[in-house]
């Protein structure tokens, strides 16, 4: 059961008032536990540096790891520990499979009453200071002790750890080649206690350039390459609102000098929509992952499959293995950053070939190396044909359905999903319906869907603006399941 949300401030033990990010009532299962090293390889490391941020360092290094392997830094959320993140996030599985070390920094109640990283405190999250400096000292230790490749260092975090991840990417783009922010905040969204709460529920309405300036100001004069950034967000997160994912997208696409219109979008397991923003060379620079209906937490998918990972617990939510997709995006699987190598391409030429009152037929071009294909209807996989055609049956007359197709190799690994196509069944002479509501309510009612922080009308895919309770539109439904914006006037019938 999801714990209820609180809205309150928490005090830092060292007499400095700060905001605890993960503002949720703690069940007994979510209570902070001692950070004893977990069985199976997590080890505490001492003496890694001067440690100005008073952090603890834990690390996992697979046996027999060669020199110059990548390094991942994984930051827990409020009320969590390094041990919990090690146990539940899925990072050890892929460290073993792909060959890299993982450092798990830990903050404690000695720093913050809820063990939150100080993403909102300039004394903790800026270059050369506090917790941020301690994390970089851990990286330097790992490079010396484990032989980690300094060109392939990545950082990821959840909630307060996600906010600190964004700040680290901004302050140390010379250290981190990539980042992944789960239910987190834009870099330097808050620089005071008063501003922190506002960031959680709705960051400032800044332009992409203004958000990007916050990154550029974190390390003035930096002219090197920027980190590649993945952004994970649940659409039903009421602790860190989805508007933060939009601000993060705006911030990092602006830093890269690319637009805010995705180069491609596709549908992944767990009702997840991925939007990809390519750099000037056509490689993914920023990716957003919007998990429909998910609350506040890190997406995991328990199981033994190649694309599954983690275990469910407080703030580890059973939807999709974000760790797998993040690792592929960074190239930890041996592919190029963005997952270009070792992954089947998206089927081309996906199109509808005909509909009846109850069926919709599709076809697409064959993908070399594909053993089968996964057909998704409205984000859910419905079939695994081996041929390049499929007929969906049992549908409702006069209704629009959205389809994507993914190629699957002989090992069962799915590639990139195709572009989305819409097929509308025939029949269905019911009169048009008009509905006026907020964007949030339209999505909840199934009249629209969210992608990358924006809302799109089902069927027509018209852009309705930001996913929130402040933007209101009238939608006209005709035929059933096909919606168009009708703000200027909507006549039912």
CSV table of C-alpha atoms in Angstrom, one decimal:
chain,number,residue,atom,x,y,z
A,1,UNK,CA,0.0,0.0,0.0
A,2,UNK,CA,1.4,3.4,-1.0
A,3,UNK,CA,2.1,5.5,2.1
A,4,UNK,CA,0.2,8.8,2.4
A,5,UNK,CA,2.0,12.0,1.5
A,6,UNK,CA,3.1,14.6,4.1
A,7,UNK,CA,3.8,18.3,3.4
A,8,UNK,CA,6.3,19.5,5.9
A,9,UNK,CA,9.8,20.6,6.6
A,10,UNK,CA,12.5,18.6,8.4
A,11,UNK,CA,15.4,19.8,10.4
A,12,UNK,CA,19.0,19.0,9.8
A,13,UNK,CA,20.7,17.7,12.9
A,14,UNK,CA,23.7,20.1,12.4
A,15,UNK,CA,21.3,23.0,13.4
A,16,UNK,CA,20.6,24.0,9.8
A,17,UNK,CA,17.0,23.8,8.7
A,18,UNK,CA,16.5,22.0,5.3
A,19,UNK,CA,13.7,20.3,3.4
A,20,UNK,CA,13.6,16.5,3.5
A,21,UNK,CA,12.8,15.5,-0.1
A,22,UNK,CA,11.0,12.2,0.1
A,23,UNK,CA,8.0,13.7,2.0
A,24,UNK,CA,6.1,10.6,2.7
A,25,UNK,CA,4.9,9.0,5.9
A,26,UNK,CA,7.3,6.2,6.8
A,27,UNK,CA,5.8,2.8,7.3
A,28,UNK,CA,7.7,0.4,9.6
A,29,UNK,CA,9.1,-1.3,6.5
A,30,UNK,CA,10.5,2.0,5.3
A,31,UNK,CA,12.2,2.9,8.5
A,32,UNK,CA,15.9,3.7,8.3
A,33,UNK,CA,18.0,0.7,9.1
A,34,UNK,CA,21.7,0.4,10.0
A,35,UNK,CA,23.9,0.3,6.8
A,36,UNK,CA,25.6,-2.9,7.5
A,37,UNK,CA,27.2,-4.4,4.4
A,38,UNK,CA,24.8,-6.7,2.6
A,39,UNK,CA,25.8,-10.3,2.2
A,40,UNK,CA,27.1,-11.1,-1.3
A,41,UNK,CA,29.6,-8.4,-2.0
A,42,UNK,CA,28.7,-5.0,-0.7
A,43,UNK,CA,31.6,-3.6,1.3
A,44,UNK,CA,32.2,-0.5,3.2
A,45,UNK,CA,35.2,1.6,2.3
A,46,UNK,CA,37.0,3.9,4.7
A,47,UNK,CA,39.7,6.4,4.1
A,48,UNK,CA,38.7,7.4,0.6
A,49,UNK,CA,39.5,11.1,1.1
A,50,UNK,CA,39.0,14.1,3.4
A,51,UNK,CA,35.2,13.5,3.0
A,52,UNK,CA,33.9,17.1,3.5
A,53,UNK,CA,30.3,16.0,3.1
A,54,UNK,CA,30.5,13.4,6.0
A,55,UNK,CA,29.3,10.5,3.7
A,56,UNK,CA,29.9,6.8,3.9
A,57,UNK,CA,31.2,4.8,1.0
A,58,UNK,CA,30.0,1.3,0.0
A,59,UNK,CA,31.1,-0.5,-3.1
A,60,UNK,CA,30.4,-3.6,-5.1
A,61,UNK,CA,33.1,-4.9,-7.5
A,62,UNK,CA,32.5,-8.2,-9.3
A,63,UNK,CA,35.2,-10.8,-8.9
A,64,UNK,CA,37.8,-10.9,-11.7
A,65,UNK,CA,36.8,-7.4,-13.0
A,66,UNK,CA,39.5,-6.3,-15.5
A,67,UNK,CA,41.2,-2.9,-15.3
A,68,UNK,CA,39.5,0.0,-17.2
A,69,UNK,CA,36.0,-1.2,-16.5
A,70,UNK,CA,33.2,1.4,-16.2
A,71,UNK,CA,32.1,2.8,-12.8
A,72,UNK,CA,28.5,3.6,-11.7
A,73,UNK,CA,27.7,5.8,-8.7
A,74,UNK,CA,24.2,5.0,-7.3
A,75,UNK,CA,22.6,7.5,-4.8
A,76,UNK,CA,19.7,6.3,-2.6
A,77,UNK,CA,16.6,8.3,-1.8
A,78,UNK,CA,15.5,9.7,1.6
A,79,UNK,CA,15.0,7.1,4.3
A,80,UNK,CA,17.0,4.6,2.3
A,81,UNK,CA,20.5,3.2,2.8
A,82,UNK,CA,23.3,2.0,0.5
A,83,UNK,CA,22.4,-1.5,1.5
A,84,UNK,CA,18.8,-1.1,0.5
A,85,UNK,CA,19.8,0.4,-2.9
A,86,UNK,CA,22.3,-2.4,-3.5
A,87,UNK,CA,19.6,-5.1,-2.7
A,88,UNK,CA,16.6,-3.7,-4.6
A,89,UNK,CA,17.8,-1.5,-7.5
A,90,UNK,CA,19.2,-4.3,-9.8
A,91,UNK,CA,22.7,-2.7,-10.3
A,92,UNK,CA,24.6,-5.7,-9.0
A,93,UNK,CA,23.0,-8.0,-11.6
A,94,UNK,CA,24.2,-5.9,-14.5
A,95,UNK,CA,27.6,-5.2,-12.8
A,96,UNK,CA,28.1,-9.0,-12.9
A,97,UNK,CA,26.7,-9.4,-16.4
A,98,UNK,CA,28.3,-6.5,-18.2
A,99,UNK,CA,31.4,-6.0,-16.0
A,100,UNK,CA,31.6,-2.7,-14.0
A,101,UNK,CA,32.0,-1.5,-10.4
A,102,UNK,CA,29.2,0.3,-8.4
A,103,UNK,CA,29.8,2.8,-5.6
A,104,UNK,CA,26.9,3.4,-3.3
A,105,UNK,CA,27.4,6.6,-1.3
A,106,UNK,CA,25.4,6.9,1.9
A,107,UNK,CA,24.3,9.9,3.9
A,108,UNK,CA,22.8,9.5,7.4
A,109,UNK,CA,20.7,11.2,10.0
A,110,UNK,CA,23.9,12.9,11.1
A,111,UNK,CA,23.6,15.0,7.9
A,112,UNK,CA,19.8,15.1,7.6
A,113,UNK,CA,17.0,13.8,9.8
A,114,UNK,CA,15.6,11.7,7.0
A,115,UNK,CA,19.0,10.7,5.5
A,116,UNK,CA,18.4,12.9,2.4
A,117,UNK,CA,21.2,14.0,0.2
A,118,UNK,CA,21.5,17.9,0.2
A,119,UNK,CA,20.3,18.6,-3.4
A,120,UNK,CA,19.0,22.0,-2.2
A,121,UNK,CA,22.0,23.2,-0.2
A,122,UNK,CA,24.8,25.1,-2.0
A,123,UNK,CA,27.2,24.0,0.8
A,124,UNK,CA,26.6,20.4,-0.2
A,125,UNK,CA,25.7,20.2,-4.0
A,126,UNK,CA,28.2,22.5,-5.7
A,127,UNK,CA,31.6,22.0,-7.2
A,128,UNK,CA,34.3,21.4,-4.6
A,129,UNK,CA,31.9,21.5,-1.6
A,130,UNK,CA,30.3,19.1,0.9
A,131,UNK,CA,28.6,15.9,-0.3
A,132,UNK,CA,29.3,16.6,-3.9
A,133,UNK,CA,33.0,16.7,-3.2
A,134,UNK,CA,32.8,13.6,-1.2
A,135,UNK,CA,31.2,11.7,-4.0
A,136,UNK,CA,33.9,12.8,-6.4
A,137,UNK,CA,36.5,11.6,-3.9
A,138,UNK,CA,34.9,8.2,-4.0
A,139,UNK,CA,35.2,8.2,-7.8
A,140,UNK,CA,38.9,9.0,-7.5
A,141,UNK,CA,39.4,6.2,-5.0
A,142,UNK,CA,37.6,3.7,-7.3
A,143,UNK,CA,39.9,4.7,-10.2
A,144,UNK,CA,42.9,4.0,-8.1
A,145,UNK,CA,41.7,0.9,-6.1
A,146,UNK,CA,39.6,-0.8,-8.8
A,147,UNK,CA,41.2,0.5,-12.0
A,148,UNK,CA,38.0,2.1,-13.1
A,149,UNK,CA,38.0,3.9,-16.4
A,150,UNK,CA,37.8,7.6,-15.7
A,151,UNK,CA,36.2,8.2,-19.2
A,152,UNK,CA,33.3,5.9,-18.3
A,153,UNK,CA,32.0,7.1,-14.9
A,154,UNK,CA,28.2,7.4,-14.5
A,155,UNK,CA,25.9,8.6,-11.8
A,156,UNK,CA,22.3,7.7,-11.0
A,157,UNK,CA,19.9,8.4,-8.1
A,158,UNK,CA,16.4,8.3,-6.8
A,159,UNK,CA,14.4,11.2,-5.4
A,160,UNK,CA,16.9,13.3,-3.3
A,161,UNK,CA,19.6,11.1,-4.8
A,162,UNK,CA,18.1,12.1,-8.2
A,163,UNK,CA,18.3,15.8,-7.3
A,164,UNK,CA,21.9,15.3,-6.2
A,165,UNK,CA,22.6,13.4,-9.4
A,166,UNK,CA,21.5,16.4,-11.5
A,167,UNK,CA,23.7,18.7,-9.4
A,168,UNK,CA,26.7,16.4,-9.8
A,169,UNK,CA,26.2,16.3,-13.6
A,170,UNK,CA,26.2,20.1,-13.7
A,171,UNK,CA,29.1,20.6,-11.3
A,172,UNK,CA,31.3,17.8,-12.6
A,173,UNK,CA,30.7,17.3,-16.3
A,174,UNK,CA,34.4,16.5,-16.5
A,175,UNK,CA,33.9,13.6,-14.2
A,176,UNK,CA,30.6,12.0,-15.3
A,177,UNK,CA,30.0,10.7,-18.8
A,178,UNK,CA,26.3,10.2,-18.2
A,179,UNK,CA,23.5,10.4,-15.6
A,180,UNK,CA,20.1,8.9,-14.8
A,181,UNK,CA,17.6,10.8,-12.7
A,182,UNK,CA,14.7,8.9,-11.2
A,183,UNK,CA,11.8,11.0,-9.7
A,184,UNK,CA,14.3,13.8,-9.2
A,185,UNK,CA,14.8,17.5,-9.6
A,186,UNK,CA,16.5,19.8,-12.2
A,187,UNK,CA,20.0,20.8,-11.4
A,188,UNK,CA,20.1,23.8,-9.0
A,189,UNK,CA,16.3,23.9,-8.9
A,190,UNK,CA,16.5,25.0,-5.2
A,191,UNK,CA,19.3,26.8,-3.5
A,192,UNK,CA,17.5,27.5,-0.2
A,193,UNK,CA,15.1,25.8,2.2
A,194,UNK,CA,12.2,28.1,1.1
A,195,UNK,CA,12.6,27.1,-2.6
A,196,UNK,CA,12.9,23.3,-2.0
A,197,UNK,CA,9.2,22.5,-1.5
A,198,UNK,CA,8.2,24.5,-4.5
A,199,UNK,CA,10.6,22.5,-6.7
A,200,UNK,CA,9.0,19.2,-5.6
A,201,UNK,CA,5.4,20.2,-6.4
A,202,UNK,CA,6.2,22.4,-9.4
A,203,UNK,CA,9.5,23.9,-10.4
A,204,UNK,CA,9.8,27.4,-11.7
A,205,UNK,CA,8.4,28.1,-15.1
A,206,UNK,CA,11.7,28.8,-16.8
A,207,UNK,CA,12.6,28.6,-20.4
A,208,UNK,CA,14.9,25.8,-21.6
A,209,UNK,CA,17.7,28.4,-21.9
A,210,UNK,CA,17.2,29.6,-18.3
A,211,UNK,CA,17.3,26.0,-17.1
A,212,UNK,CA,20.4,25.3,-19.2
A,213,UNK,CA,22.1,28.4,-17.7
A,214,UNK,CA,21.8,26.8,-14.3
A,215,UNK,CA,24.0,24.0,-15.5
A,216,UNK,CA,26.4,26.2,-17.3
A,217,UNK,CA,26.8,28.3,-14.2
A,218,UNK,CA,27.7,25.3,-12.1
A,219,UNK,CA,31.1,24.9,-13.8
A,220,UNK,CA,31.8,28.2,-15.6
A,221,UNK,CA,34.1,28.1,-18.6
A,222,UNK,CA,33.7,24.3,-19.2
A,223,UNK,CA,34.0,23.5,-22.9
A,224,UNK,CA,34.2,19.7,-22.9
A,225,UNK,CA,31.5,17.1,-23.7
A,226,UNK,CA,28.3,17.1,-21.7
A,227,UNK,CA,27.0,13.9,-20.0
A,228,UNK,CA,24.2,11.9,-21.6
A,229,UNK,CA,21.1,12.1,-19.4
A,230,UNK,CA,18.2,9.7,-18.8
A,231,UNK,CA,15.1,11.0,-16.9
A,232,UNK,CA,12.7,8.6,-15.2
A,233,UNK,CA,9.3,9.8,-13.9
A,234,UNK,CA,6.0,8.3,-12.8
A,235,UNK,CA,2.9,10.1,-14.0
A,236,UNK,CA,1.2,9.6,-10.6
A,237,UNK,CA,4.1,10.9,-8.5
A,238,UNK,CA,2.7,13.4,-6.0
A,239,UNK,CA,5.9,13.7,-4.0
A,240,UNK,CA,8.1,14.9,-6.9
A,241,UNK,CA,5.6,16.1,-9.5
A,242,UNK,CA,6.0,15.2,-13.2
A,243,UNK,CA,6.6,18.8,-14.1
A,244,UNK,CA,10.2,18.2,-12.9
A,245,UNK,CA,10.8,15.7,-15.6
A,246,UNK,CA,9.7,18.3,-18.2
A,247,UNK,CA,12.1,20.8,-16.6
A,248,UNK,CA,14.9,18.3,-16.6
A,249,UNK,CA,14.2,17.5,-20.3
A,250,UNK,CA,14.3,21.2,-21.1
A,251,UNK,CA,17.4,21.8,-19.1
A,252,UNK,CA,19.6,19.0,-20.6
A,253,UNK,CA,18.4,19.4,-24.2
A,254,UNK,CA,19.3,23.0,-24.0
A,255,UNK,CA,22.7,22.2,-22.6
A,256,UNK,CA,23.2,19.9,-25.6
A,257,UNK,CA,22.0,22.6,-28.0
A,258,UNK,CA,19.1,20.5,-29.3
A,259,UNK,CA,15.4,21.1,-29.4
A,260,UNK,CA,12.7,19.9,-27.1
A,261,UNK,CA,10.8,17.9,-29.8
A,262,UNK,CA,11.8,14.2,-29.6
A,263,UNK,CA,13.7,12.6,-32.4
A,264,UNK,CA,11.7,9.4,-31.7
A,265,UNK,CA,9.2,7.9,-29.2
A,266,UNK,CA,8.4,4.3,-28.4
A,267,UNK,CA,6.6,2.2,-26.0
A,268,UNK,CA,8.4,-0.1,-23.4
A,269,UNK,CA,7.1,-2.6,-20.8
A,270,UNK,CA,5.4,-1.3,-17.7
A,271,UNK,CA,3.3,1.3,-19.6
A,272,UNK,CA,6.4,3.3,-20.2
A,273,UNK,CA,6.9,5.8,-23.0
A,274,UNK,CA,10.4,6.6,-24.0
A,275,UNK,CA,11.2,9.8,-25.9
A,276,UNK,CA,14.7,10.2,-27.4
A,277,UNK,CA,16.4,13.5,-28.2
A,278,UNK,CA,19.4,13.0,-30.5
A,279,UNK,CA,22.5,15.1,-30.7
A,280,UNK,CA,23.8,16.6,-33.9
A,281,UNK,CA,25.4,13.3,-34.8
A,282,UNK,CA,22.2,11.4,-34.5
A,283,UNK,CA,23.1,9.7,-31.2
A,284,UNK,CA,20.8,9.8,-28.2
A,285,UNK,CA,21.8,12.6,-25.8
A,286,UNK,CA,18.8,12.8,-23.6
A,287,UNK,CA,16.0,10.3,-23.0
A,288,UNK,CA,12.9,10.6,-21.0
A,289,UNK,CA,11.0,7.6,-19.6
A,290,UNK,CA,7.4,8.3,-18.5
A,291,UNK,CA,5.9,5.4,-16.6
A,292,UNK,CA,2.1,5.7,-16.7
A,293,UNK,CA,0.3,5.4,-13.3
A,294,UNK,CA,3.6,5.0,-11.3
A,295,UNK,CA,4.0,6.9,-8.1
A,296,UNK,CA,7.2,8.0,-6.4
A,297,UNK,CA,10.0,5.5,-6.6
A,298,UNK,CA,12.6,3.7,-8.8
A,299,UNK,CA,11.1,1.4,-11.5
A,300,UNK,CA,12.1,-2.2,-11.1
A,301,UNK,CA,10.9,-5.5,-12.6
A,302,UNK,CA,11.6,-8.5,-10.5
A,303,UNK,CA,12.4,-11.7,-12.4
A,304,UNK,CA,15.2,-13.6,-14.2
A,305,UNK,CA,14.7,-12.2,-17.7
A,306,UNK,CA,17.5,-10.3,-19.5
A,307,UNK,CA,15.5,-7.1,-19.1
A,308,UNK,CA,14.3,-7.7,-15.6
A,309,UNK,CA,15.9,-6.7,-12.3
A,310,UNK,CA,15.5,-5.7,-8.7
A,311,UNK,CA,13.1,-6.5,-6.0
A,312,UNK,CA,10.0,-4.5,-4.8
A,313,UNK,CA,10.2,-2.6,-1.5
A,314,UNK,CA,9.4,0.8,-0.3
A,315,UNK,CA,10.0,3.2,-3.2
A,316,UNK,CA,11.1,0.3,-5.5
A,317,UNK,CA,8.1,-0.1,-7.7
A,318,UNK,CA,7.2,-3.1,-9.9
A,319,UNK,CA,6.9,-1.6,-13.4
A,320,UNK,CA,10.0,-1.8,-15.6
A,321,UNK,CA,13.7,-2.4,-15.0
A,322,UNK,CA,15.0,1.1,-15.3
A,323,UNK,CA,18.5,-0.1,-14.5
A,324,UNK,CA,18.6,-2.2,-17.7
A,325,UNK,CA,17.5,0.6,-20.0
A,326,UNK,CA,19.8,3.1,-18.3
A,327,UNK,CA,22.7,0.8,-18.7
A,328,UNK,CA,22.0,0.2,-22.4
A,329,UNK,CA,21.6,4.0,-22.9
A,330,UNK,CA,25.0,4.5,-21.4
A,331,UNK,CA,26.5,1.7,-23.4
A,332,UNK,CA,27.4,-0.5,-20.4
A,333,UNK,CA,26.2,-3.5,-22.3
A,334,UNK,CA,29.1,-3.1,-24.8
A,335,UNK,CA,27.1,-1.1,-27.3
A,336,UNK,CA,27.4,2.5,-28.2
A,337,UNK,CA,25.9,5.1,-25.8
A,338,UNK,CA,22.1,5.0,-26.5
A,339,UNK,CA,22.1,1.3,-27.1
A,340,UNK,CA,22.8,1.4,-30.8
A,341,UNK,CA,24.9,-1.8,-31.0
A,342,UNK,CA,23.7,-5.2,-29.9
A,343,UNK,CA,20.0,-4.1,-30.2
A,344,UNK,CA,17.7,-4.9,-33.1
A,345,UNK,CA,16.5,-1.7,-34.9
A,346,UNK,CA,12.9,-0.6,-35.0
A,347,UNK,CA,10.7,-2.3,-37.7
A,348,UNK,CA,10.1,0.2,-40.5
A,349,UNK,CA,7.0,0.5,-42.6
A,350,UNK,CA,4.5,-0.3,-39.9
A,351,UNK,CA,1.0,0.5,-41.3
A,352,UNK,CA,-2.6,-0.6,-41.0
A,353,UNK,CA,-3.8,-2.6,-44.0
A,354,UNK,CA,-7.5,-2.7,-43.1
A,355,UNK,CA,-10.1,-2.7,-40.3
A,356,UNK,CA,-13.6,-4.1,-39.7
A,357,UNK,CA,-15.9,-3.4,-36.8
A,358,UNK,CA,-13.9,-5.8,-34.6
A,359,UNK,CA,-10.5,-6.2,-36.2
A,360,UNK,CA,-7.4,-4.2,-37.3
A,361,UNK,CA,-4.7,-5.6,-39.5
A,362,UNK,CA,-1.1,-4.5,-39.5
A,363,UNK,CA,2.0,-5.2,-41.6
A,364,UNK,CA,5.7,-4.1,-41.4
A,365,UNK,CA,9.1,-4.7,-43.0
A,366,UNK,CA,11.2,-7.6,-41.8
A,367,UNK,CA,14.2,-6.9,-39.5
A,368,UNK,CA,17.3,-8.9,-40.1
A,369,UNK,CA,18.1,-11.1,-37.1
A,370,UNK,CA,14.5,-11.0,-35.7
A,371,UNK,CA,13.2,-14.3,-34.4
A,372,UNK,CA,9.8,-12.8,-33.7
A,373,UNK,CA,8.0,-9.5,-33.2
A,374,UNK,CA,6.2,-8.0,-30.2
A,375,UNK,CA,3.0,-6.2,-31.1
A,376,UNK,CA,1.8,-3.6,-28.6
A,377,UNK,CA,-1.7,-2.2,-28.5
A,378,UNK,CA,-2.1,1.0,-26.4
A,379,UNK,CA,1.2,0.3,-24.6
A,380,UNK,CA,0.5,-3.4,-23.7
A,381,UNK,CA,2.0,-6.4,-25.6
A,382,UNK,CA,-0.8,-8.4,-27.2
A,383,UNK,CA,1.0,-10.8,-29.5
A,384,UNK,CA,4.4,-12.3,-30.6
A,385,UNK,CA,4.0,-13.2,-34.3
A,386,UNK,CA,6.9,-14.6,-36.3
A,387,UNK,CA,5.5,-13.2,-39.5
A,388,UNK,CA,5.5,-9.5,-40.5
A,389,UNK,CA,1.7,-9.3,-40.4
A,390,UNK,CA,-0.8,-9.5,-37.6
A,391,UNK,CA,-4.6,-9.1,-37.2
A,392,UNK,CA,-5.9,-7.9,-33.9
A,393,UNK,CA,-9.4,-9.2,-33.1
A,394,UNK,CA,-12.1,-8.7,-30.5
A,395,UNK,CA,-12.0,-4.9,-30.8
A,396,UNK,CA,-14.8,-2.4,-30.3
A,397,UNK,CA,-16.5,-0.8,-33.3
A,398,UNK,CA,-15.7,2.8,-34.1
A,399,UNK,CA,-12.7,2.9,-31.7
A,400,UNK,CA,-9.1,4.2,-32.3
A,401,UNK,CA,-6.2,1.9,-31.3
A,402,UNK,CA,-2.5,2.7,-31.1
A,403,UNK,CA,0.0,0.1,-32.2
A,404,UNK,CA,3.8,-0.3,-32.1
A,405,UNK,CA,5.9,-3.3,-33.2
A,406,UNK,CA,9.3,-4.4,-31.8
A,407,UNK,CA,11.7,-6.9,-33.2
A,408,UNK,CA,12.9,-9.7,-30.8
A,409,UNK,CA,16.1,-11.7,-31.3
A,410,UNK,CA,16.6,-15.4,-30.7
A,411,UNK,CA,17.7,-14.8,-27.1
A,412,UNK,CA,14.4,-13.0,-26.4
A,413,UNK,CA,15.9,-9.5,-26.3
A,414,UNK,CA,13.6,-6.8,-27.7
A,415,UNK,CA,15.0,-4.0,-29.8
A,416,UNK,CA,13.7,-0.5,-30.3
A,417,UNK,CA,10.0,0.0,-30.9
A,418,UNK,CA,8.6,1.3,-34.1
A,419,UNK,CA,6.8,4.5,-34.7
A,420,UNK,CA,3.3,4.5,-33.5
A,421,UNK,CA,0.4,4.0,-35.9
A,422,UNK,CA,-3.3,4.4,-35.2
A,423,UNK,CA,-6.0,2.2,-36.6
A,424,UNK,CA,-9.7,3.0,-36.1
A,425,UNK,CA,-12.3,0.2,-36.4
A,426,UNK,CA,-15.3,0.7,-38.6
A,427,UNK,CA,-18.9,1.1,-37.3
A,428,UNK,CA,-19.9,2.8,-34.1
A,429,UNK,CA,-22.4,5.5,-34.9
A,430,UNK,CA,-22.8,6.8,-31.4
A,431,UNK,CA,-23.1,10.6,-31.2
A,432,UNK,CA,-20.0,12.6,-30.5
A,433,UNK,CA,-19.2,13.3,-26.8
A,434,UNK,CA,-17.7,16.6,-25.5
A,435,UNK,CA,-15.6,16.6,-22.3
A,436,UNK,CA,-14.1,19.7,-20.6
A,437,UNK,CA,-11.4,19.0,-18.0
A,438,UNK,CA,-7.9,19.5,-16.9
A,439,UNK,CA,-5.1,17.7,-18.8
A,440,UNK,CA,-4.5,15.6,-15.7
A,441,UNK,CA,-8.2,14.6,-15.6
A,442,UNK,CA,-8.3,13.8,-19.4
A,443,UNK,CA,-5.3,11.4,-18.9
A,444,UNK,CA,-6.9,9.8,-15.9
A,445,UNK,CA,-10.2,9.3,-17.8
A,446,UNK,CA,-8.5,7.7,-20.7
A,447,UNK,CA,-9.2,10.5,-23.2
A,448,UNK,CA,-5.5,11.4,-23.6
A,449,UNK,CA,-2.0,10.1,-22.8
A,450,UNK,CA,1.2,11.6,-21.5
A,451,UNK,CA,4.6,11.6,-23.0
A,452,UNK,CA,7.7,13.5,-21.9
A,453,UNK,CA,5.6,15.7,-19.6
A,454,UNK,CA,3.1,16.7,-22.3
A,455,UNK,CA,-0.4,15.5,-22.9
A,456,UNK,CA,-1.7,14.2,-26.3
A,457,UNK,CA,-5.3,13.5,-27.3
A,458,UNK,CA,-5.9,9.8,-27.9
A,459,UNK,CA,-6.4,9.1,-31.6
A,460,UNK,CA,-5.5,12.5,-33.1
A,461,UNK,CA,-2.3,12.8,-31.0
A,462,UNK,CA,-2.9,16.6,-30.8
A,463,UNK,CA,-0.5,18.3,-28.3
A,464,UNK,CA,-2.6,19.6,-25.3
A,465,UNK,CA,0.2,21.2,-23.3
A,466,UNK,CA,1.8,20.3,-20.0
A,467,UNK,CA,0.6,17.4,-17.9
A,468,UNK,CA,-0.9,19.2,-14.9
A,469,UNK,CA,-4.1,20.4,-13.2
A,470,UNK,CA,-3.8,24.0,-14.5
A,471,UNK,CA,-4.3,23.5,-18.3
A,472,UNK,CA,-7.9,22.9,-19.3
A,473,UNK,CA,-9.2,21.7,-22.7
A,474,UNK,CA,-12.4,20.5,-24.3
A,475,UNK,CA,-12.1,17.3,-26.2
A,476,UNK,CA,-14.6,16.0,-28.7
A,477,UNK,CA,-14.8,12.2,-29.1
A,478,UNK,CA,-15.9,11.0,-32.6
A,479,UNK,CA,-15.7,8.1,-33.4
A,480,UNK,CA,-15.3,6.3,-30.1
A,481,UNK,CA,-11.8,6.5,-28.8
A,482,UNK,CA,-10.7,9.3,-31.2
A,483,UNK,CA,-10.4,12.7,-29.6
A,484,UNK,CA,-9.8,16.1,-31.0
A,485,UNK,CA,-9.3,19.5,-29.3
A,486,UNK,CA,-12.6,21.5,-29.5
A,487,UNK,CA,-11.9,24.5,-27.3
A,488,UNK,CA,-13.6,26.9,-29.7
A,489,UNK,CA,-16.9,25.0,-29.4
A,490,UNK,CA,-18.0,21.4,-29.2
A,491,UNK,CA,-21.4,20.2,-30.4
A,492,UNK,CA,-22.4,16.7,-29.3
A,493,UNK,CA,-24.1,14.8,-32.1
